[in-house]
Short mmCIF file of C-alpha atoms and ligand atoms in Angstrom, two decimals:
data_model
loop_
_atom_site.label_atom_id
_atom_site.label_comp_id
_atom_site.label_asym_id
_atom_site.label_seq_id
_atom_site.Cartn_x
_atom_site.Cartn_y
_atom_site.Cartn_z
CA SER A 227 96.79 110.46 107.74
CA MET A 228 98.94 107.42 107.32
CA GLN A 229 99.11 107.16 111.00
CA SER A 230 97.75 103.09 113.35
CA LEU A 231 99.85 101.47 110.80
CA SER A 232 101.74 100.28 113.15
CA TYR A 233 103.79 96.99 113.42
CA ASP A 234 101.84 93.78 114.80
CA THR A 235 103.62 91.21 116.42
CA VAL A 236 100.71 89.09 115.42
CA ASN A 237 103.48 85.50 116.82
CA GLY A 238 103.24 87.24 120.06
CA SER A 239 107.76 87.82 119.51
CA THR A 240 109.21 91.09 120.55
CA ASN A 241 112.81 90.09 120.82
CA ALA A 242 114.89 92.35 121.20
CA ALA A 243 118.39 91.28 121.09
CA CYS A 244 119.68 89.89 118.37
CA ASN A 245 121.62 87.04 119.34
CA ASP A 246 120.16 83.87 117.46
CA GLY A 247 119.73 84.90 113.80
CA GLY A 248 119.88 87.53 111.87
CA ARG A 249 116.61 89.88 111.42
CA PHE A 250 115.81 92.35 108.44
CA ARG A 251 112.40 94.02 107.87
CA VAL A 252 111.13 93.54 103.89
CA LEU A 253 108.51 96.03 102.52
CA THR A 254 106.72 95.72 99.30
CA TRP A 255 104.36 98.09 97.47
CA ASN A 256 103.24 98.56 94.34
CA ILE A 257 103.77 103.24 94.34
CA LEU A 258 101.47 103.54 91.03
CA ALA A 259 104.34 104.54 88.37
CA GLN A 260 103.15 108.59 87.91
CA ALA A 261 102.45 108.41 84.83
CA LEU A 262 100.23 105.74 84.72
CA ALA A 263 98.42 107.38 87.70
CA VAL A 264 98.06 110.77 84.88
CA GLY A 265 97.73 108.82 81.88
CA HIS A 266 96.23 105.74 82.02
CA ASP A 267 94.44 104.63 85.37
CA ASN A 268 91.39 106.33 84.94
CA PHE A 269 90.57 106.46 88.65
CA VAL A 270 87.68 107.84 89.74
CA GLY A 271 86.89 110.82 92.59
CA LEU A 272 90.50 111.14 93.51
CA PRO A 273 91.00 114.04 95.69
CA ASP A 274 91.52 117.18 94.92
CA GLY A 275 96.23 116.78 94.87
CA THR A 276 95.89 113.60 95.48
CA LEU A 277 98.52 113.16 92.11
CA ASN A 278 100.24 115.89 92.02
CA TRP A 279 104.19 114.92 91.07
CA THR A 280 105.58 117.24 93.36
CA ALA A 281 103.99 116.08 96.98
CA ARG A 282 103.00 112.66 96.04
CA ARG A 283 106.49 112.07 95.24
CA LEU A 284 107.10 113.08 99.52
CA ARG A 285 103.80 111.22 100.47
CA ILE A 286 105.93 107.88 99.06
CA LEU A 287 109.71 108.32 101.01
CA HIS A 288 107.21 109.65 104.07
CA GLU A 289 104.86 106.19 103.69
CA ILE A 290 108.41 103.63 103.05
CA LEU A 291 110.58 104.95 105.55
CA LEU A 292 107.92 104.95 108.30
CA TYR A 293 108.11 101.24 108.32
CA ASP A 294 112.18 101.98 108.85
CA PRO A 295 112.19 98.79 106.73
CA ASP A 296 115.84 96.65 105.90
CA VAL A 297 115.12 96.06 101.91
CA ILE A 298 112.47 97.75 100.51
CA CYS A 299 111.12 95.88 96.96
CA LEU A 300 108.51 99.04 95.20
CA GLN A 301 107.00 98.45 91.78
CA GLU A 302 105.62 101.07 89.17
CA VAL A 303 109.09 103.39 89.98
CA ASP A 304 108.75 105.74 86.55
CA HIS A 305 111.09 107.50 89.00
CA TYR A 306 113.03 105.15 89.82
CA ASN A 307 115.61 108.87 90.08
CA PHE A 308 114.63 110.47 92.40
CA LEU A 309 113.84 107.80 94.80
CA ASN A 310 116.94 106.58 94.20
CA ALA A 311 118.86 110.18 95.76
CA CYS A 312 116.76 110.85 98.09
CA LEU A 313 117.11 106.85 99.71
CA THR A 314 120.72 106.78 98.44
CA ALA A 315 121.44 110.04 100.62
CA ILE A 316 119.57 108.23 104.01
CA GLY A 317 122.00 104.70 103.97
CA TYR A 318 120.18 102.95 101.32
CA ARG A 319 121.28 101.49 97.70
CA GLY A 320 119.05 100.14 94.43
CA VAL A 321 118.56 98.69 91.60
CA PHE A 322 116.22 98.71 88.93
CA CYS A 323 115.10 97.71 85.98
CA SER A 324 112.98 98.88 83.83
CA LYS A 325 110.19 97.23 82.12
CA PRO A 326 110.95 96.80 78.47
CA ASP A 327 107.94 98.29 76.51
CA SER A 328 106.34 100.04 79.73
CA PRO A 329 102.88 102.00 79.33
CA CYS A 330 104.68 104.61 80.61
CA ILE A 331 106.24 105.72 76.93
CA TYR A 332 103.30 106.08 75.30
CA VAL A 333 101.38 108.97 77.15
CA VAL A 334 102.65 112.44 76.88
CA ASN A 335 105.26 113.96 79.74
CA ASN A 336 106.33 110.81 81.49
CA ASN A 337 109.83 110.05 83.33
CA GLY A 338 110.78 107.00 81.77
CA PRO A 339 109.83 103.14 81.26
CA ASP A 340 108.26 102.65 84.69
CA GLY A 341 109.89 99.19 86.17
CA CYS A 342 110.77 97.28 90.02
CA ALA A 343 113.31 98.39 92.20
CA LEU A 344 115.01 96.83 95.11
CA PHE A 345 116.55 99.20 98.37
CA TYR A 346 118.78 97.91 100.61
CA ARG A 347 120.82 99.58 103.61
CA ASN A 348 123.67 99.62 103.25
CA ASN A 349 124.26 99.47 106.43
CA LYS A 350 122.63 96.28 107.41
CA PHE A 351 123.49 94.72 104.14
CA ASP A 352 126.30 93.70 101.54
CA LEU A 353 125.51 93.15 98.54
CA ILE A 354 126.54 89.92 97.13
CA SER A 355 125.28 90.10 93.60
CA ALA A 356 122.19 91.65 91.93
CA SER A 357 120.85 90.51 88.75
CA SER A 358 117.33 90.73 86.46
CA ARG A 359 115.47 88.63 84.45
CA ILE A 360 112.44 89.77 81.50
CA LEU A 361 109.76 87.28 82.57
CA GLU A 362 109.04 84.88 79.56
CA ILE A 363 105.83 83.95 79.04
CA TRP A 364 106.13 79.98 76.56
CA ARG A 365 109.80 81.56 76.69
CA VAL A 366 108.51 84.67 74.08
CA GLN A 367 109.70 87.11 76.58
CA SER A 368 107.44 88.88 78.47
CA ASN A 369 106.18 92.72 78.98
CA GLN A 370 107.29 91.89 83.48
CA VAL A 371 110.69 91.85 85.23
CA CYS A 372 111.80 90.69 88.56
CA ILE A 373 114.65 91.42 90.23
CA PHE A 374 117.19 88.67 91.87
CA ALA A 375 119.95 90.09 95.21
CA THR A 376 121.07 88.48 97.79
CA LEU A 377 122.55 89.51 100.35
CA ARG A 378 124.88 88.73 103.47
CA LEU A 379 123.64 90.53 107.04
CA LYS A 380 127.06 92.43 108.20
CA GLU A 381 125.80 91.34 111.82
CA THR A 382 125.98 87.72 111.29
CA GLY A 383 126.86 86.50 108.32
CA GLN A 384 124.43 84.94 106.28
CA GLN A 385 122.69 85.14 103.18
CA VAL A 386 119.63 86.09 102.31
CA CYS A 387 117.84 86.26 99.36
CA VAL A 388 115.09 88.75 97.94
CA ALA A 389 113.72 88.66 94.41
CA THR A 390 110.04 90.99 93.60
CA THR A 391 107.81 91.52 90.65
CA HIS A 392 105.44 92.82 88.76
CA LEU A 393 103.25 89.90 86.84
CA LYS A 394 101.43 90.73 83.94
CA ALA A 395 97.56 93.01 85.10
CA ARG A 396 94.06 92.54 83.60
CA GLN A 397 91.29 89.77 84.13
CA GLY A 398 89.72 87.13 82.28
CA ALA A 399 91.30 83.33 81.53
CA LEU A 400 94.54 84.00 78.64
CA LEU A 401 95.86 86.90 82.22
CA SER A 402 95.12 84.50 84.46
CA THR A 403 96.75 81.42 81.66
CA MET A 404 99.87 84.22 81.21
CA ARG A 405 100.76 84.96 84.75
CA ASN A 406 100.57 81.34 86.11
CA GLU A 407 103.79 80.83 83.45
CA GLN A 408 105.44 83.82 84.63
CA GLY A 409 104.91 82.27 87.37
CA LYS A 410 106.36 80.02 86.71
CA ASP A 411 109.39 81.44 84.72
CA VAL A 412 110.36 83.26 88.39
CA ALA A 413 110.50 80.18 90.42
CA ASN A 414 112.85 78.75 87.99
CA TYR A 415 114.99 82.05 87.94
CA VAL A 416 114.63 82.49 91.23
CA ALA A 417 116.03 78.85 91.68
CA ALA A 418 118.56 79.27 89.64
CA CYS A 419 119.95 82.56 90.70
CA GLY A 420 120.55 80.18 94.21
CA GLY A 421 117.65 81.29 95.80
CA SER A 422 115.70 77.49 96.73
CA SER A 423 119.29 76.84 99.50
CA LYS A 424 119.25 80.07 101.12
CA PRO A 425 116.76 81.83 103.33
CA LEU A 426 114.30 83.57 100.42
CA VAL A 427 111.36 86.76 100.48
CA LEU A 428 109.81 86.90 97.12
CA CYS A 429 107.16 89.51 97.08
CA GLY A 430 105.75 91.56 94.83
CA ASP A 431 102.67 92.50 93.19
CA PHE A 432 101.20 89.46 91.59
CA ASN A 433 98.74 90.66 89.98
CA ALA A 434 96.61 87.67 91.29
CA VAL A 435 94.14 86.92 93.36
CA PRO A 436 94.74 83.90 96.34
CA THR A 437 93.38 81.67 93.86
CA GLU A 438 94.40 82.18 91.22
CA PRO A 439 97.13 79.38 89.48
CA VAL A 440 99.77 81.54 89.86
CA ILE A 441 100.32 81.68 93.63
CA GLU A 442 100.46 77.46 93.83
CA THR A 443 103.07 77.65 91.15
CA VAL A 444 105.43 80.06 92.86
CA LYS A 445 104.17 78.22 96.09
CA SER A 446 104.86 74.86 95.30
CA ARG A 447 108.12 75.40 92.73
CA LEU A 448 110.10 77.27 95.30
CA PHE A 449 108.72 76.18 98.63
CA VAL A 450 107.24 79.08 99.54
CA GLU A 451 104.37 80.43 101.62
CA SER A 452 103.34 83.24 102.63
CA ALA A 453 103.77 85.54 105.71
CA TYR A 454 100.42 87.63 105.75
CA ALA A 455 98.77 84.47 105.42
CA LYS A 456 101.30 81.65 108.31
CA LEU A 457 100.74 85.56 110.87
CA PHE A 458 96.97 85.48 110.12
CA GLY A 459 96.20 81.60 110.03
CA GLY A 460 95.96 80.18 106.73
CA GLU A 461 94.31 84.14 105.64
CA GLU A 462 95.48 86.81 103.23
CA PRO A 463 94.67 90.60 104.55
CA PRO A 464 91.53 91.15 102.65
CA TYR A 465 92.91 94.07 100.19
CA THR A 466 96.26 95.77 98.93
CA THR A 467 94.49 97.55 96.42
CA TRP A 468 91.45 99.15 96.92
CA LYS A 469 90.48 102.06 93.78
CA VAL A 470 87.68 103.02 91.85
CA ARG A 471 88.40 103.24 87.64
CA GLY A 472 84.98 104.20 85.47
CA ASP A 473 81.85 102.66 87.67
CA ALA A 474 83.30 99.85 89.01
CA GLU A 475 85.70 99.53 92.79
CA TYR A 476 88.47 96.73 92.09
CA CYS A 477 89.21 96.29 95.91
CA HIS A 478 91.26 92.28 96.54
CA THR A 479 94.33 90.78 97.29
CA ILE A 480 97.50 90.48 94.98
CA ASP A 481 100.17 91.71 96.17
CA TYR A 482 102.28 89.21 98.57
CA ILE A 483 104.92 88.32 100.04
CA PHE A 484 106.52 85.03 100.24
CA HIS A 485 109.17 83.43 102.24
CA ASN A 486 110.79 80.13 102.34
CA SER A 487 112.14 77.75 105.74
CA PHE A 488 115.05 78.33 105.84
CA CYS A 489 113.73 81.81 107.33
CA ASP A 490 110.34 82.74 110.15
CA ILE A 491 108.23 85.53 110.20
CA GLU A 492 107.69 87.58 112.88
CA SER A 493 105.49 89.81 111.57
CA VAL A 494 103.63 91.24 109.83
CA LEU A 495 102.15 94.90 109.72
CA MET A 496 99.05 95.89 109.62
CA LEU A 497 97.46 97.40 107.70
CA PRO A 498 94.52 100.06 106.84
CA THR A 499 90.88 99.28 107.93
CA GLU A 500 87.86 100.72 105.54
CA GLU A 501 88.06 103.19 107.20
CA GLN A 502 91.67 104.86 107.28
CA VAL A 503 90.79 104.20 103.61
CA GLY A 504 88.03 106.93 103.43
CA PRO A 505 85.74 106.76 101.05
CA SER A 506 87.13 107.44 98.14
CA ARG A 507 89.16 104.33 98.75
CA LEU A 508 93.26 104.51 96.83
CA PRO A 509 94.99 106.49 96.12
CA ASN A 510 94.95 109.73 98.20
CA LEU A 511 96.42 112.35 100.39
CA GLY A 512 97.10 109.81 103.45
CA TYR A 513 98.02 107.13 101.27
CA ALA A 514 99.94 107.55 97.91
CA SER A 515 99.62 104.49 95.83
CA ASP A 516 95.95 101.99 95.19
CA HIS A 517 98.89 99.39 96.88
CA ILE A 518 98.61 99.60 100.47
CA ALA A 519 102.31 98.36 100.84
CA ILE A 520 102.72 95.35 103.05
CA ALA A 521 106.41 94.68 104.54
CA CYS A 522 107.45 91.99 107.55
CA ASP A 523 110.49 91.10 110.26
CA VAL A 524 111.69 88.14 108.95
CA LYS A 525 114.35 86.75 111.45
CA VAL A 526 116.96 83.83 109.72
CA PRO A 527 118.67 81.29 112.11
CA LEU A 528 122.07 81.33 112.60
P1 NDP B 631 99.62 95.26 81.54
O1 NDP B 631 98.97 94.99 81.29
O2 NDP B 631 100.39 94.65 83.11
O3 NDP B 631 99.43 96.75 82.67
C1 NDP B 631 100.35 97.73 82.67
C2 NDP B 631 99.77 98.48 83.77
O4 NDP B 631 98.41 99.48 84.14
C3 NDP B 631 99.45 97.80 86.05
O5 NDP B 631 100.52 98.21 85.83
C4 NDP B 631 98.74 97.76 85.80
O6 NDP B 631 98.76 98.40 87.45
C5 NDP B 631 97.88 99.36 85.31
N1 NDP B 631 96.39 98.34 84.96
C6 NDP B 631 95.34 96.90 85.16
N2 NDP B 631 94.18 97.09 85.16
C7 NDP B 631 94.27 98.71 84.49
C8 NDP B 631 93.14 99.00 83.97
N3 NDP B 631 92.05 98.37 83.79
N4 NDP B 631 92.77 99.99 83.64
C9 NDP B 631 94.33 101.00 83.69
N5 NDP B 631 95.28 100.90 83.80
C10 NDP B 631 95.31 99.48 84.11
O7 NDP B 631 100.44 96.26 80.75
P2 NDP B 631 102.05 95.82 80.14
O8 NDP B 631 102.87 96.65 80.90
O9 NDP B 631 101.71 93.85 80.11
O10 NDP B 631 101.42 95.88 78.45
C11 NDP B 631 100.47 95.91 78.15
C12 NDP B 631 99.67 97.80 78.09
O11 NDP B 631 100.59 98.74 78.28
C13 NDP B 631 98.57 97.98 77.36
O12 NDP B 631 97.73 97.13 77.82
C14 NDP B 631 98.79 98.71 76.98
O13 NDP B 631 97.31 100.33 78.30
C15 NDP B 631 100.05 99.98 77.23
N6 NDP B 631 100.71 100.51 76.15
C16 NDP B 631 99.75 101.06 75.63
C17 NDP B 631 101.01 101.88 73.88
C18 NDP B 631 100.18 102.62 73.03
O14 NDP B 631 100.28 103.21 72.52
N7 NDP B 631 99.07 103.64 73.56
C19 NDP B 631 101.29 100.85 73.93
C20 NDP B 631 102.14 100.08 74.15
C21 NDP B 631 101.83 99.60 75.37
P3 NDP B 631 98.94 96.94 88.69
O15 NDP B 631 99.51 96.41 87.92
O16 NDP B 631 98.22 98.12 89.41
O17 NDP B 631 96.95 96.25 87.92
CA1 CA B 632 99.09 99.89 88.99
#
């Protein structure tokens, strides 16, 4: 099961009324592209049925809705039409940006390219603008993208910016350098969209552990800090993905929520413990992806 994932008011503030600023909850999750899961990822030891799409898609939806987010940022979305149909029916609106040469399309019986998606609650926000960018490395387009949206909180009229990305995967010095270049491009893009002069939440799968250069690049260029580190005394969670591939186990933190000083983080979603993750690691029948959803409550002071 996937319970005991509850919002923890880490800093102790539990304001019920919304009379001193706008509040909204942002969730980010690499949901594991179905085509990659089936044809590309080489996961080992998955419980029977874990990758059955007819069931897994409902577990993805269930897990998203369990947290009741106002903004949903997703990566590795290769079934946008399904998610958009479901989420639109219950009051969200979405934008999608596919990767230019998604590895999904090389998998037999694929459902098209994967990409990033951003959904917002339609009764909470007006969409002012949304755009996307193919990230550049040394001024050459790469296979990674970023979505940027400017939203207006209906309740207070305040504008907030939300951006999401999924940086280049894999280990090694060159890959780390490429991610750092993508981080610079994300920062330039977000700033050019107006994200540096308004409340900003930038989240996603950066494919980089906290010590990788790209993390400091993003923080220093956009004047953002990590929501989890802020509430956890400077520490990121111990892991945001945990999987067995081949004969190796991968357990590290590569997903982040960054925010600038125009907004405050009131609470963050606790991550599952090792016991909750379970011995087969991820994904499994309780957790639909190899990545763990992370989320926070954001407040924009008036
Ligand atoms: P990335 O390197 O960014 O990775 C693509 C996806 O693969 C990511 O979503 C990533 O997940 C996942 N991944 C990361 N590490 C591994 C691993 N060790 N084994 C399996 N999957 C992993 O890809 P790009 O978008 O830059 O595209 C390049 C890739 O696309 C190539 O590496 C190739 O595999 C594939 N490709 C295949 C083609 C073909 O003809 N078969 C043609 C073109 C591309 P996460 O972010 O969760 O780590
Ligand atoms: Ca993946």
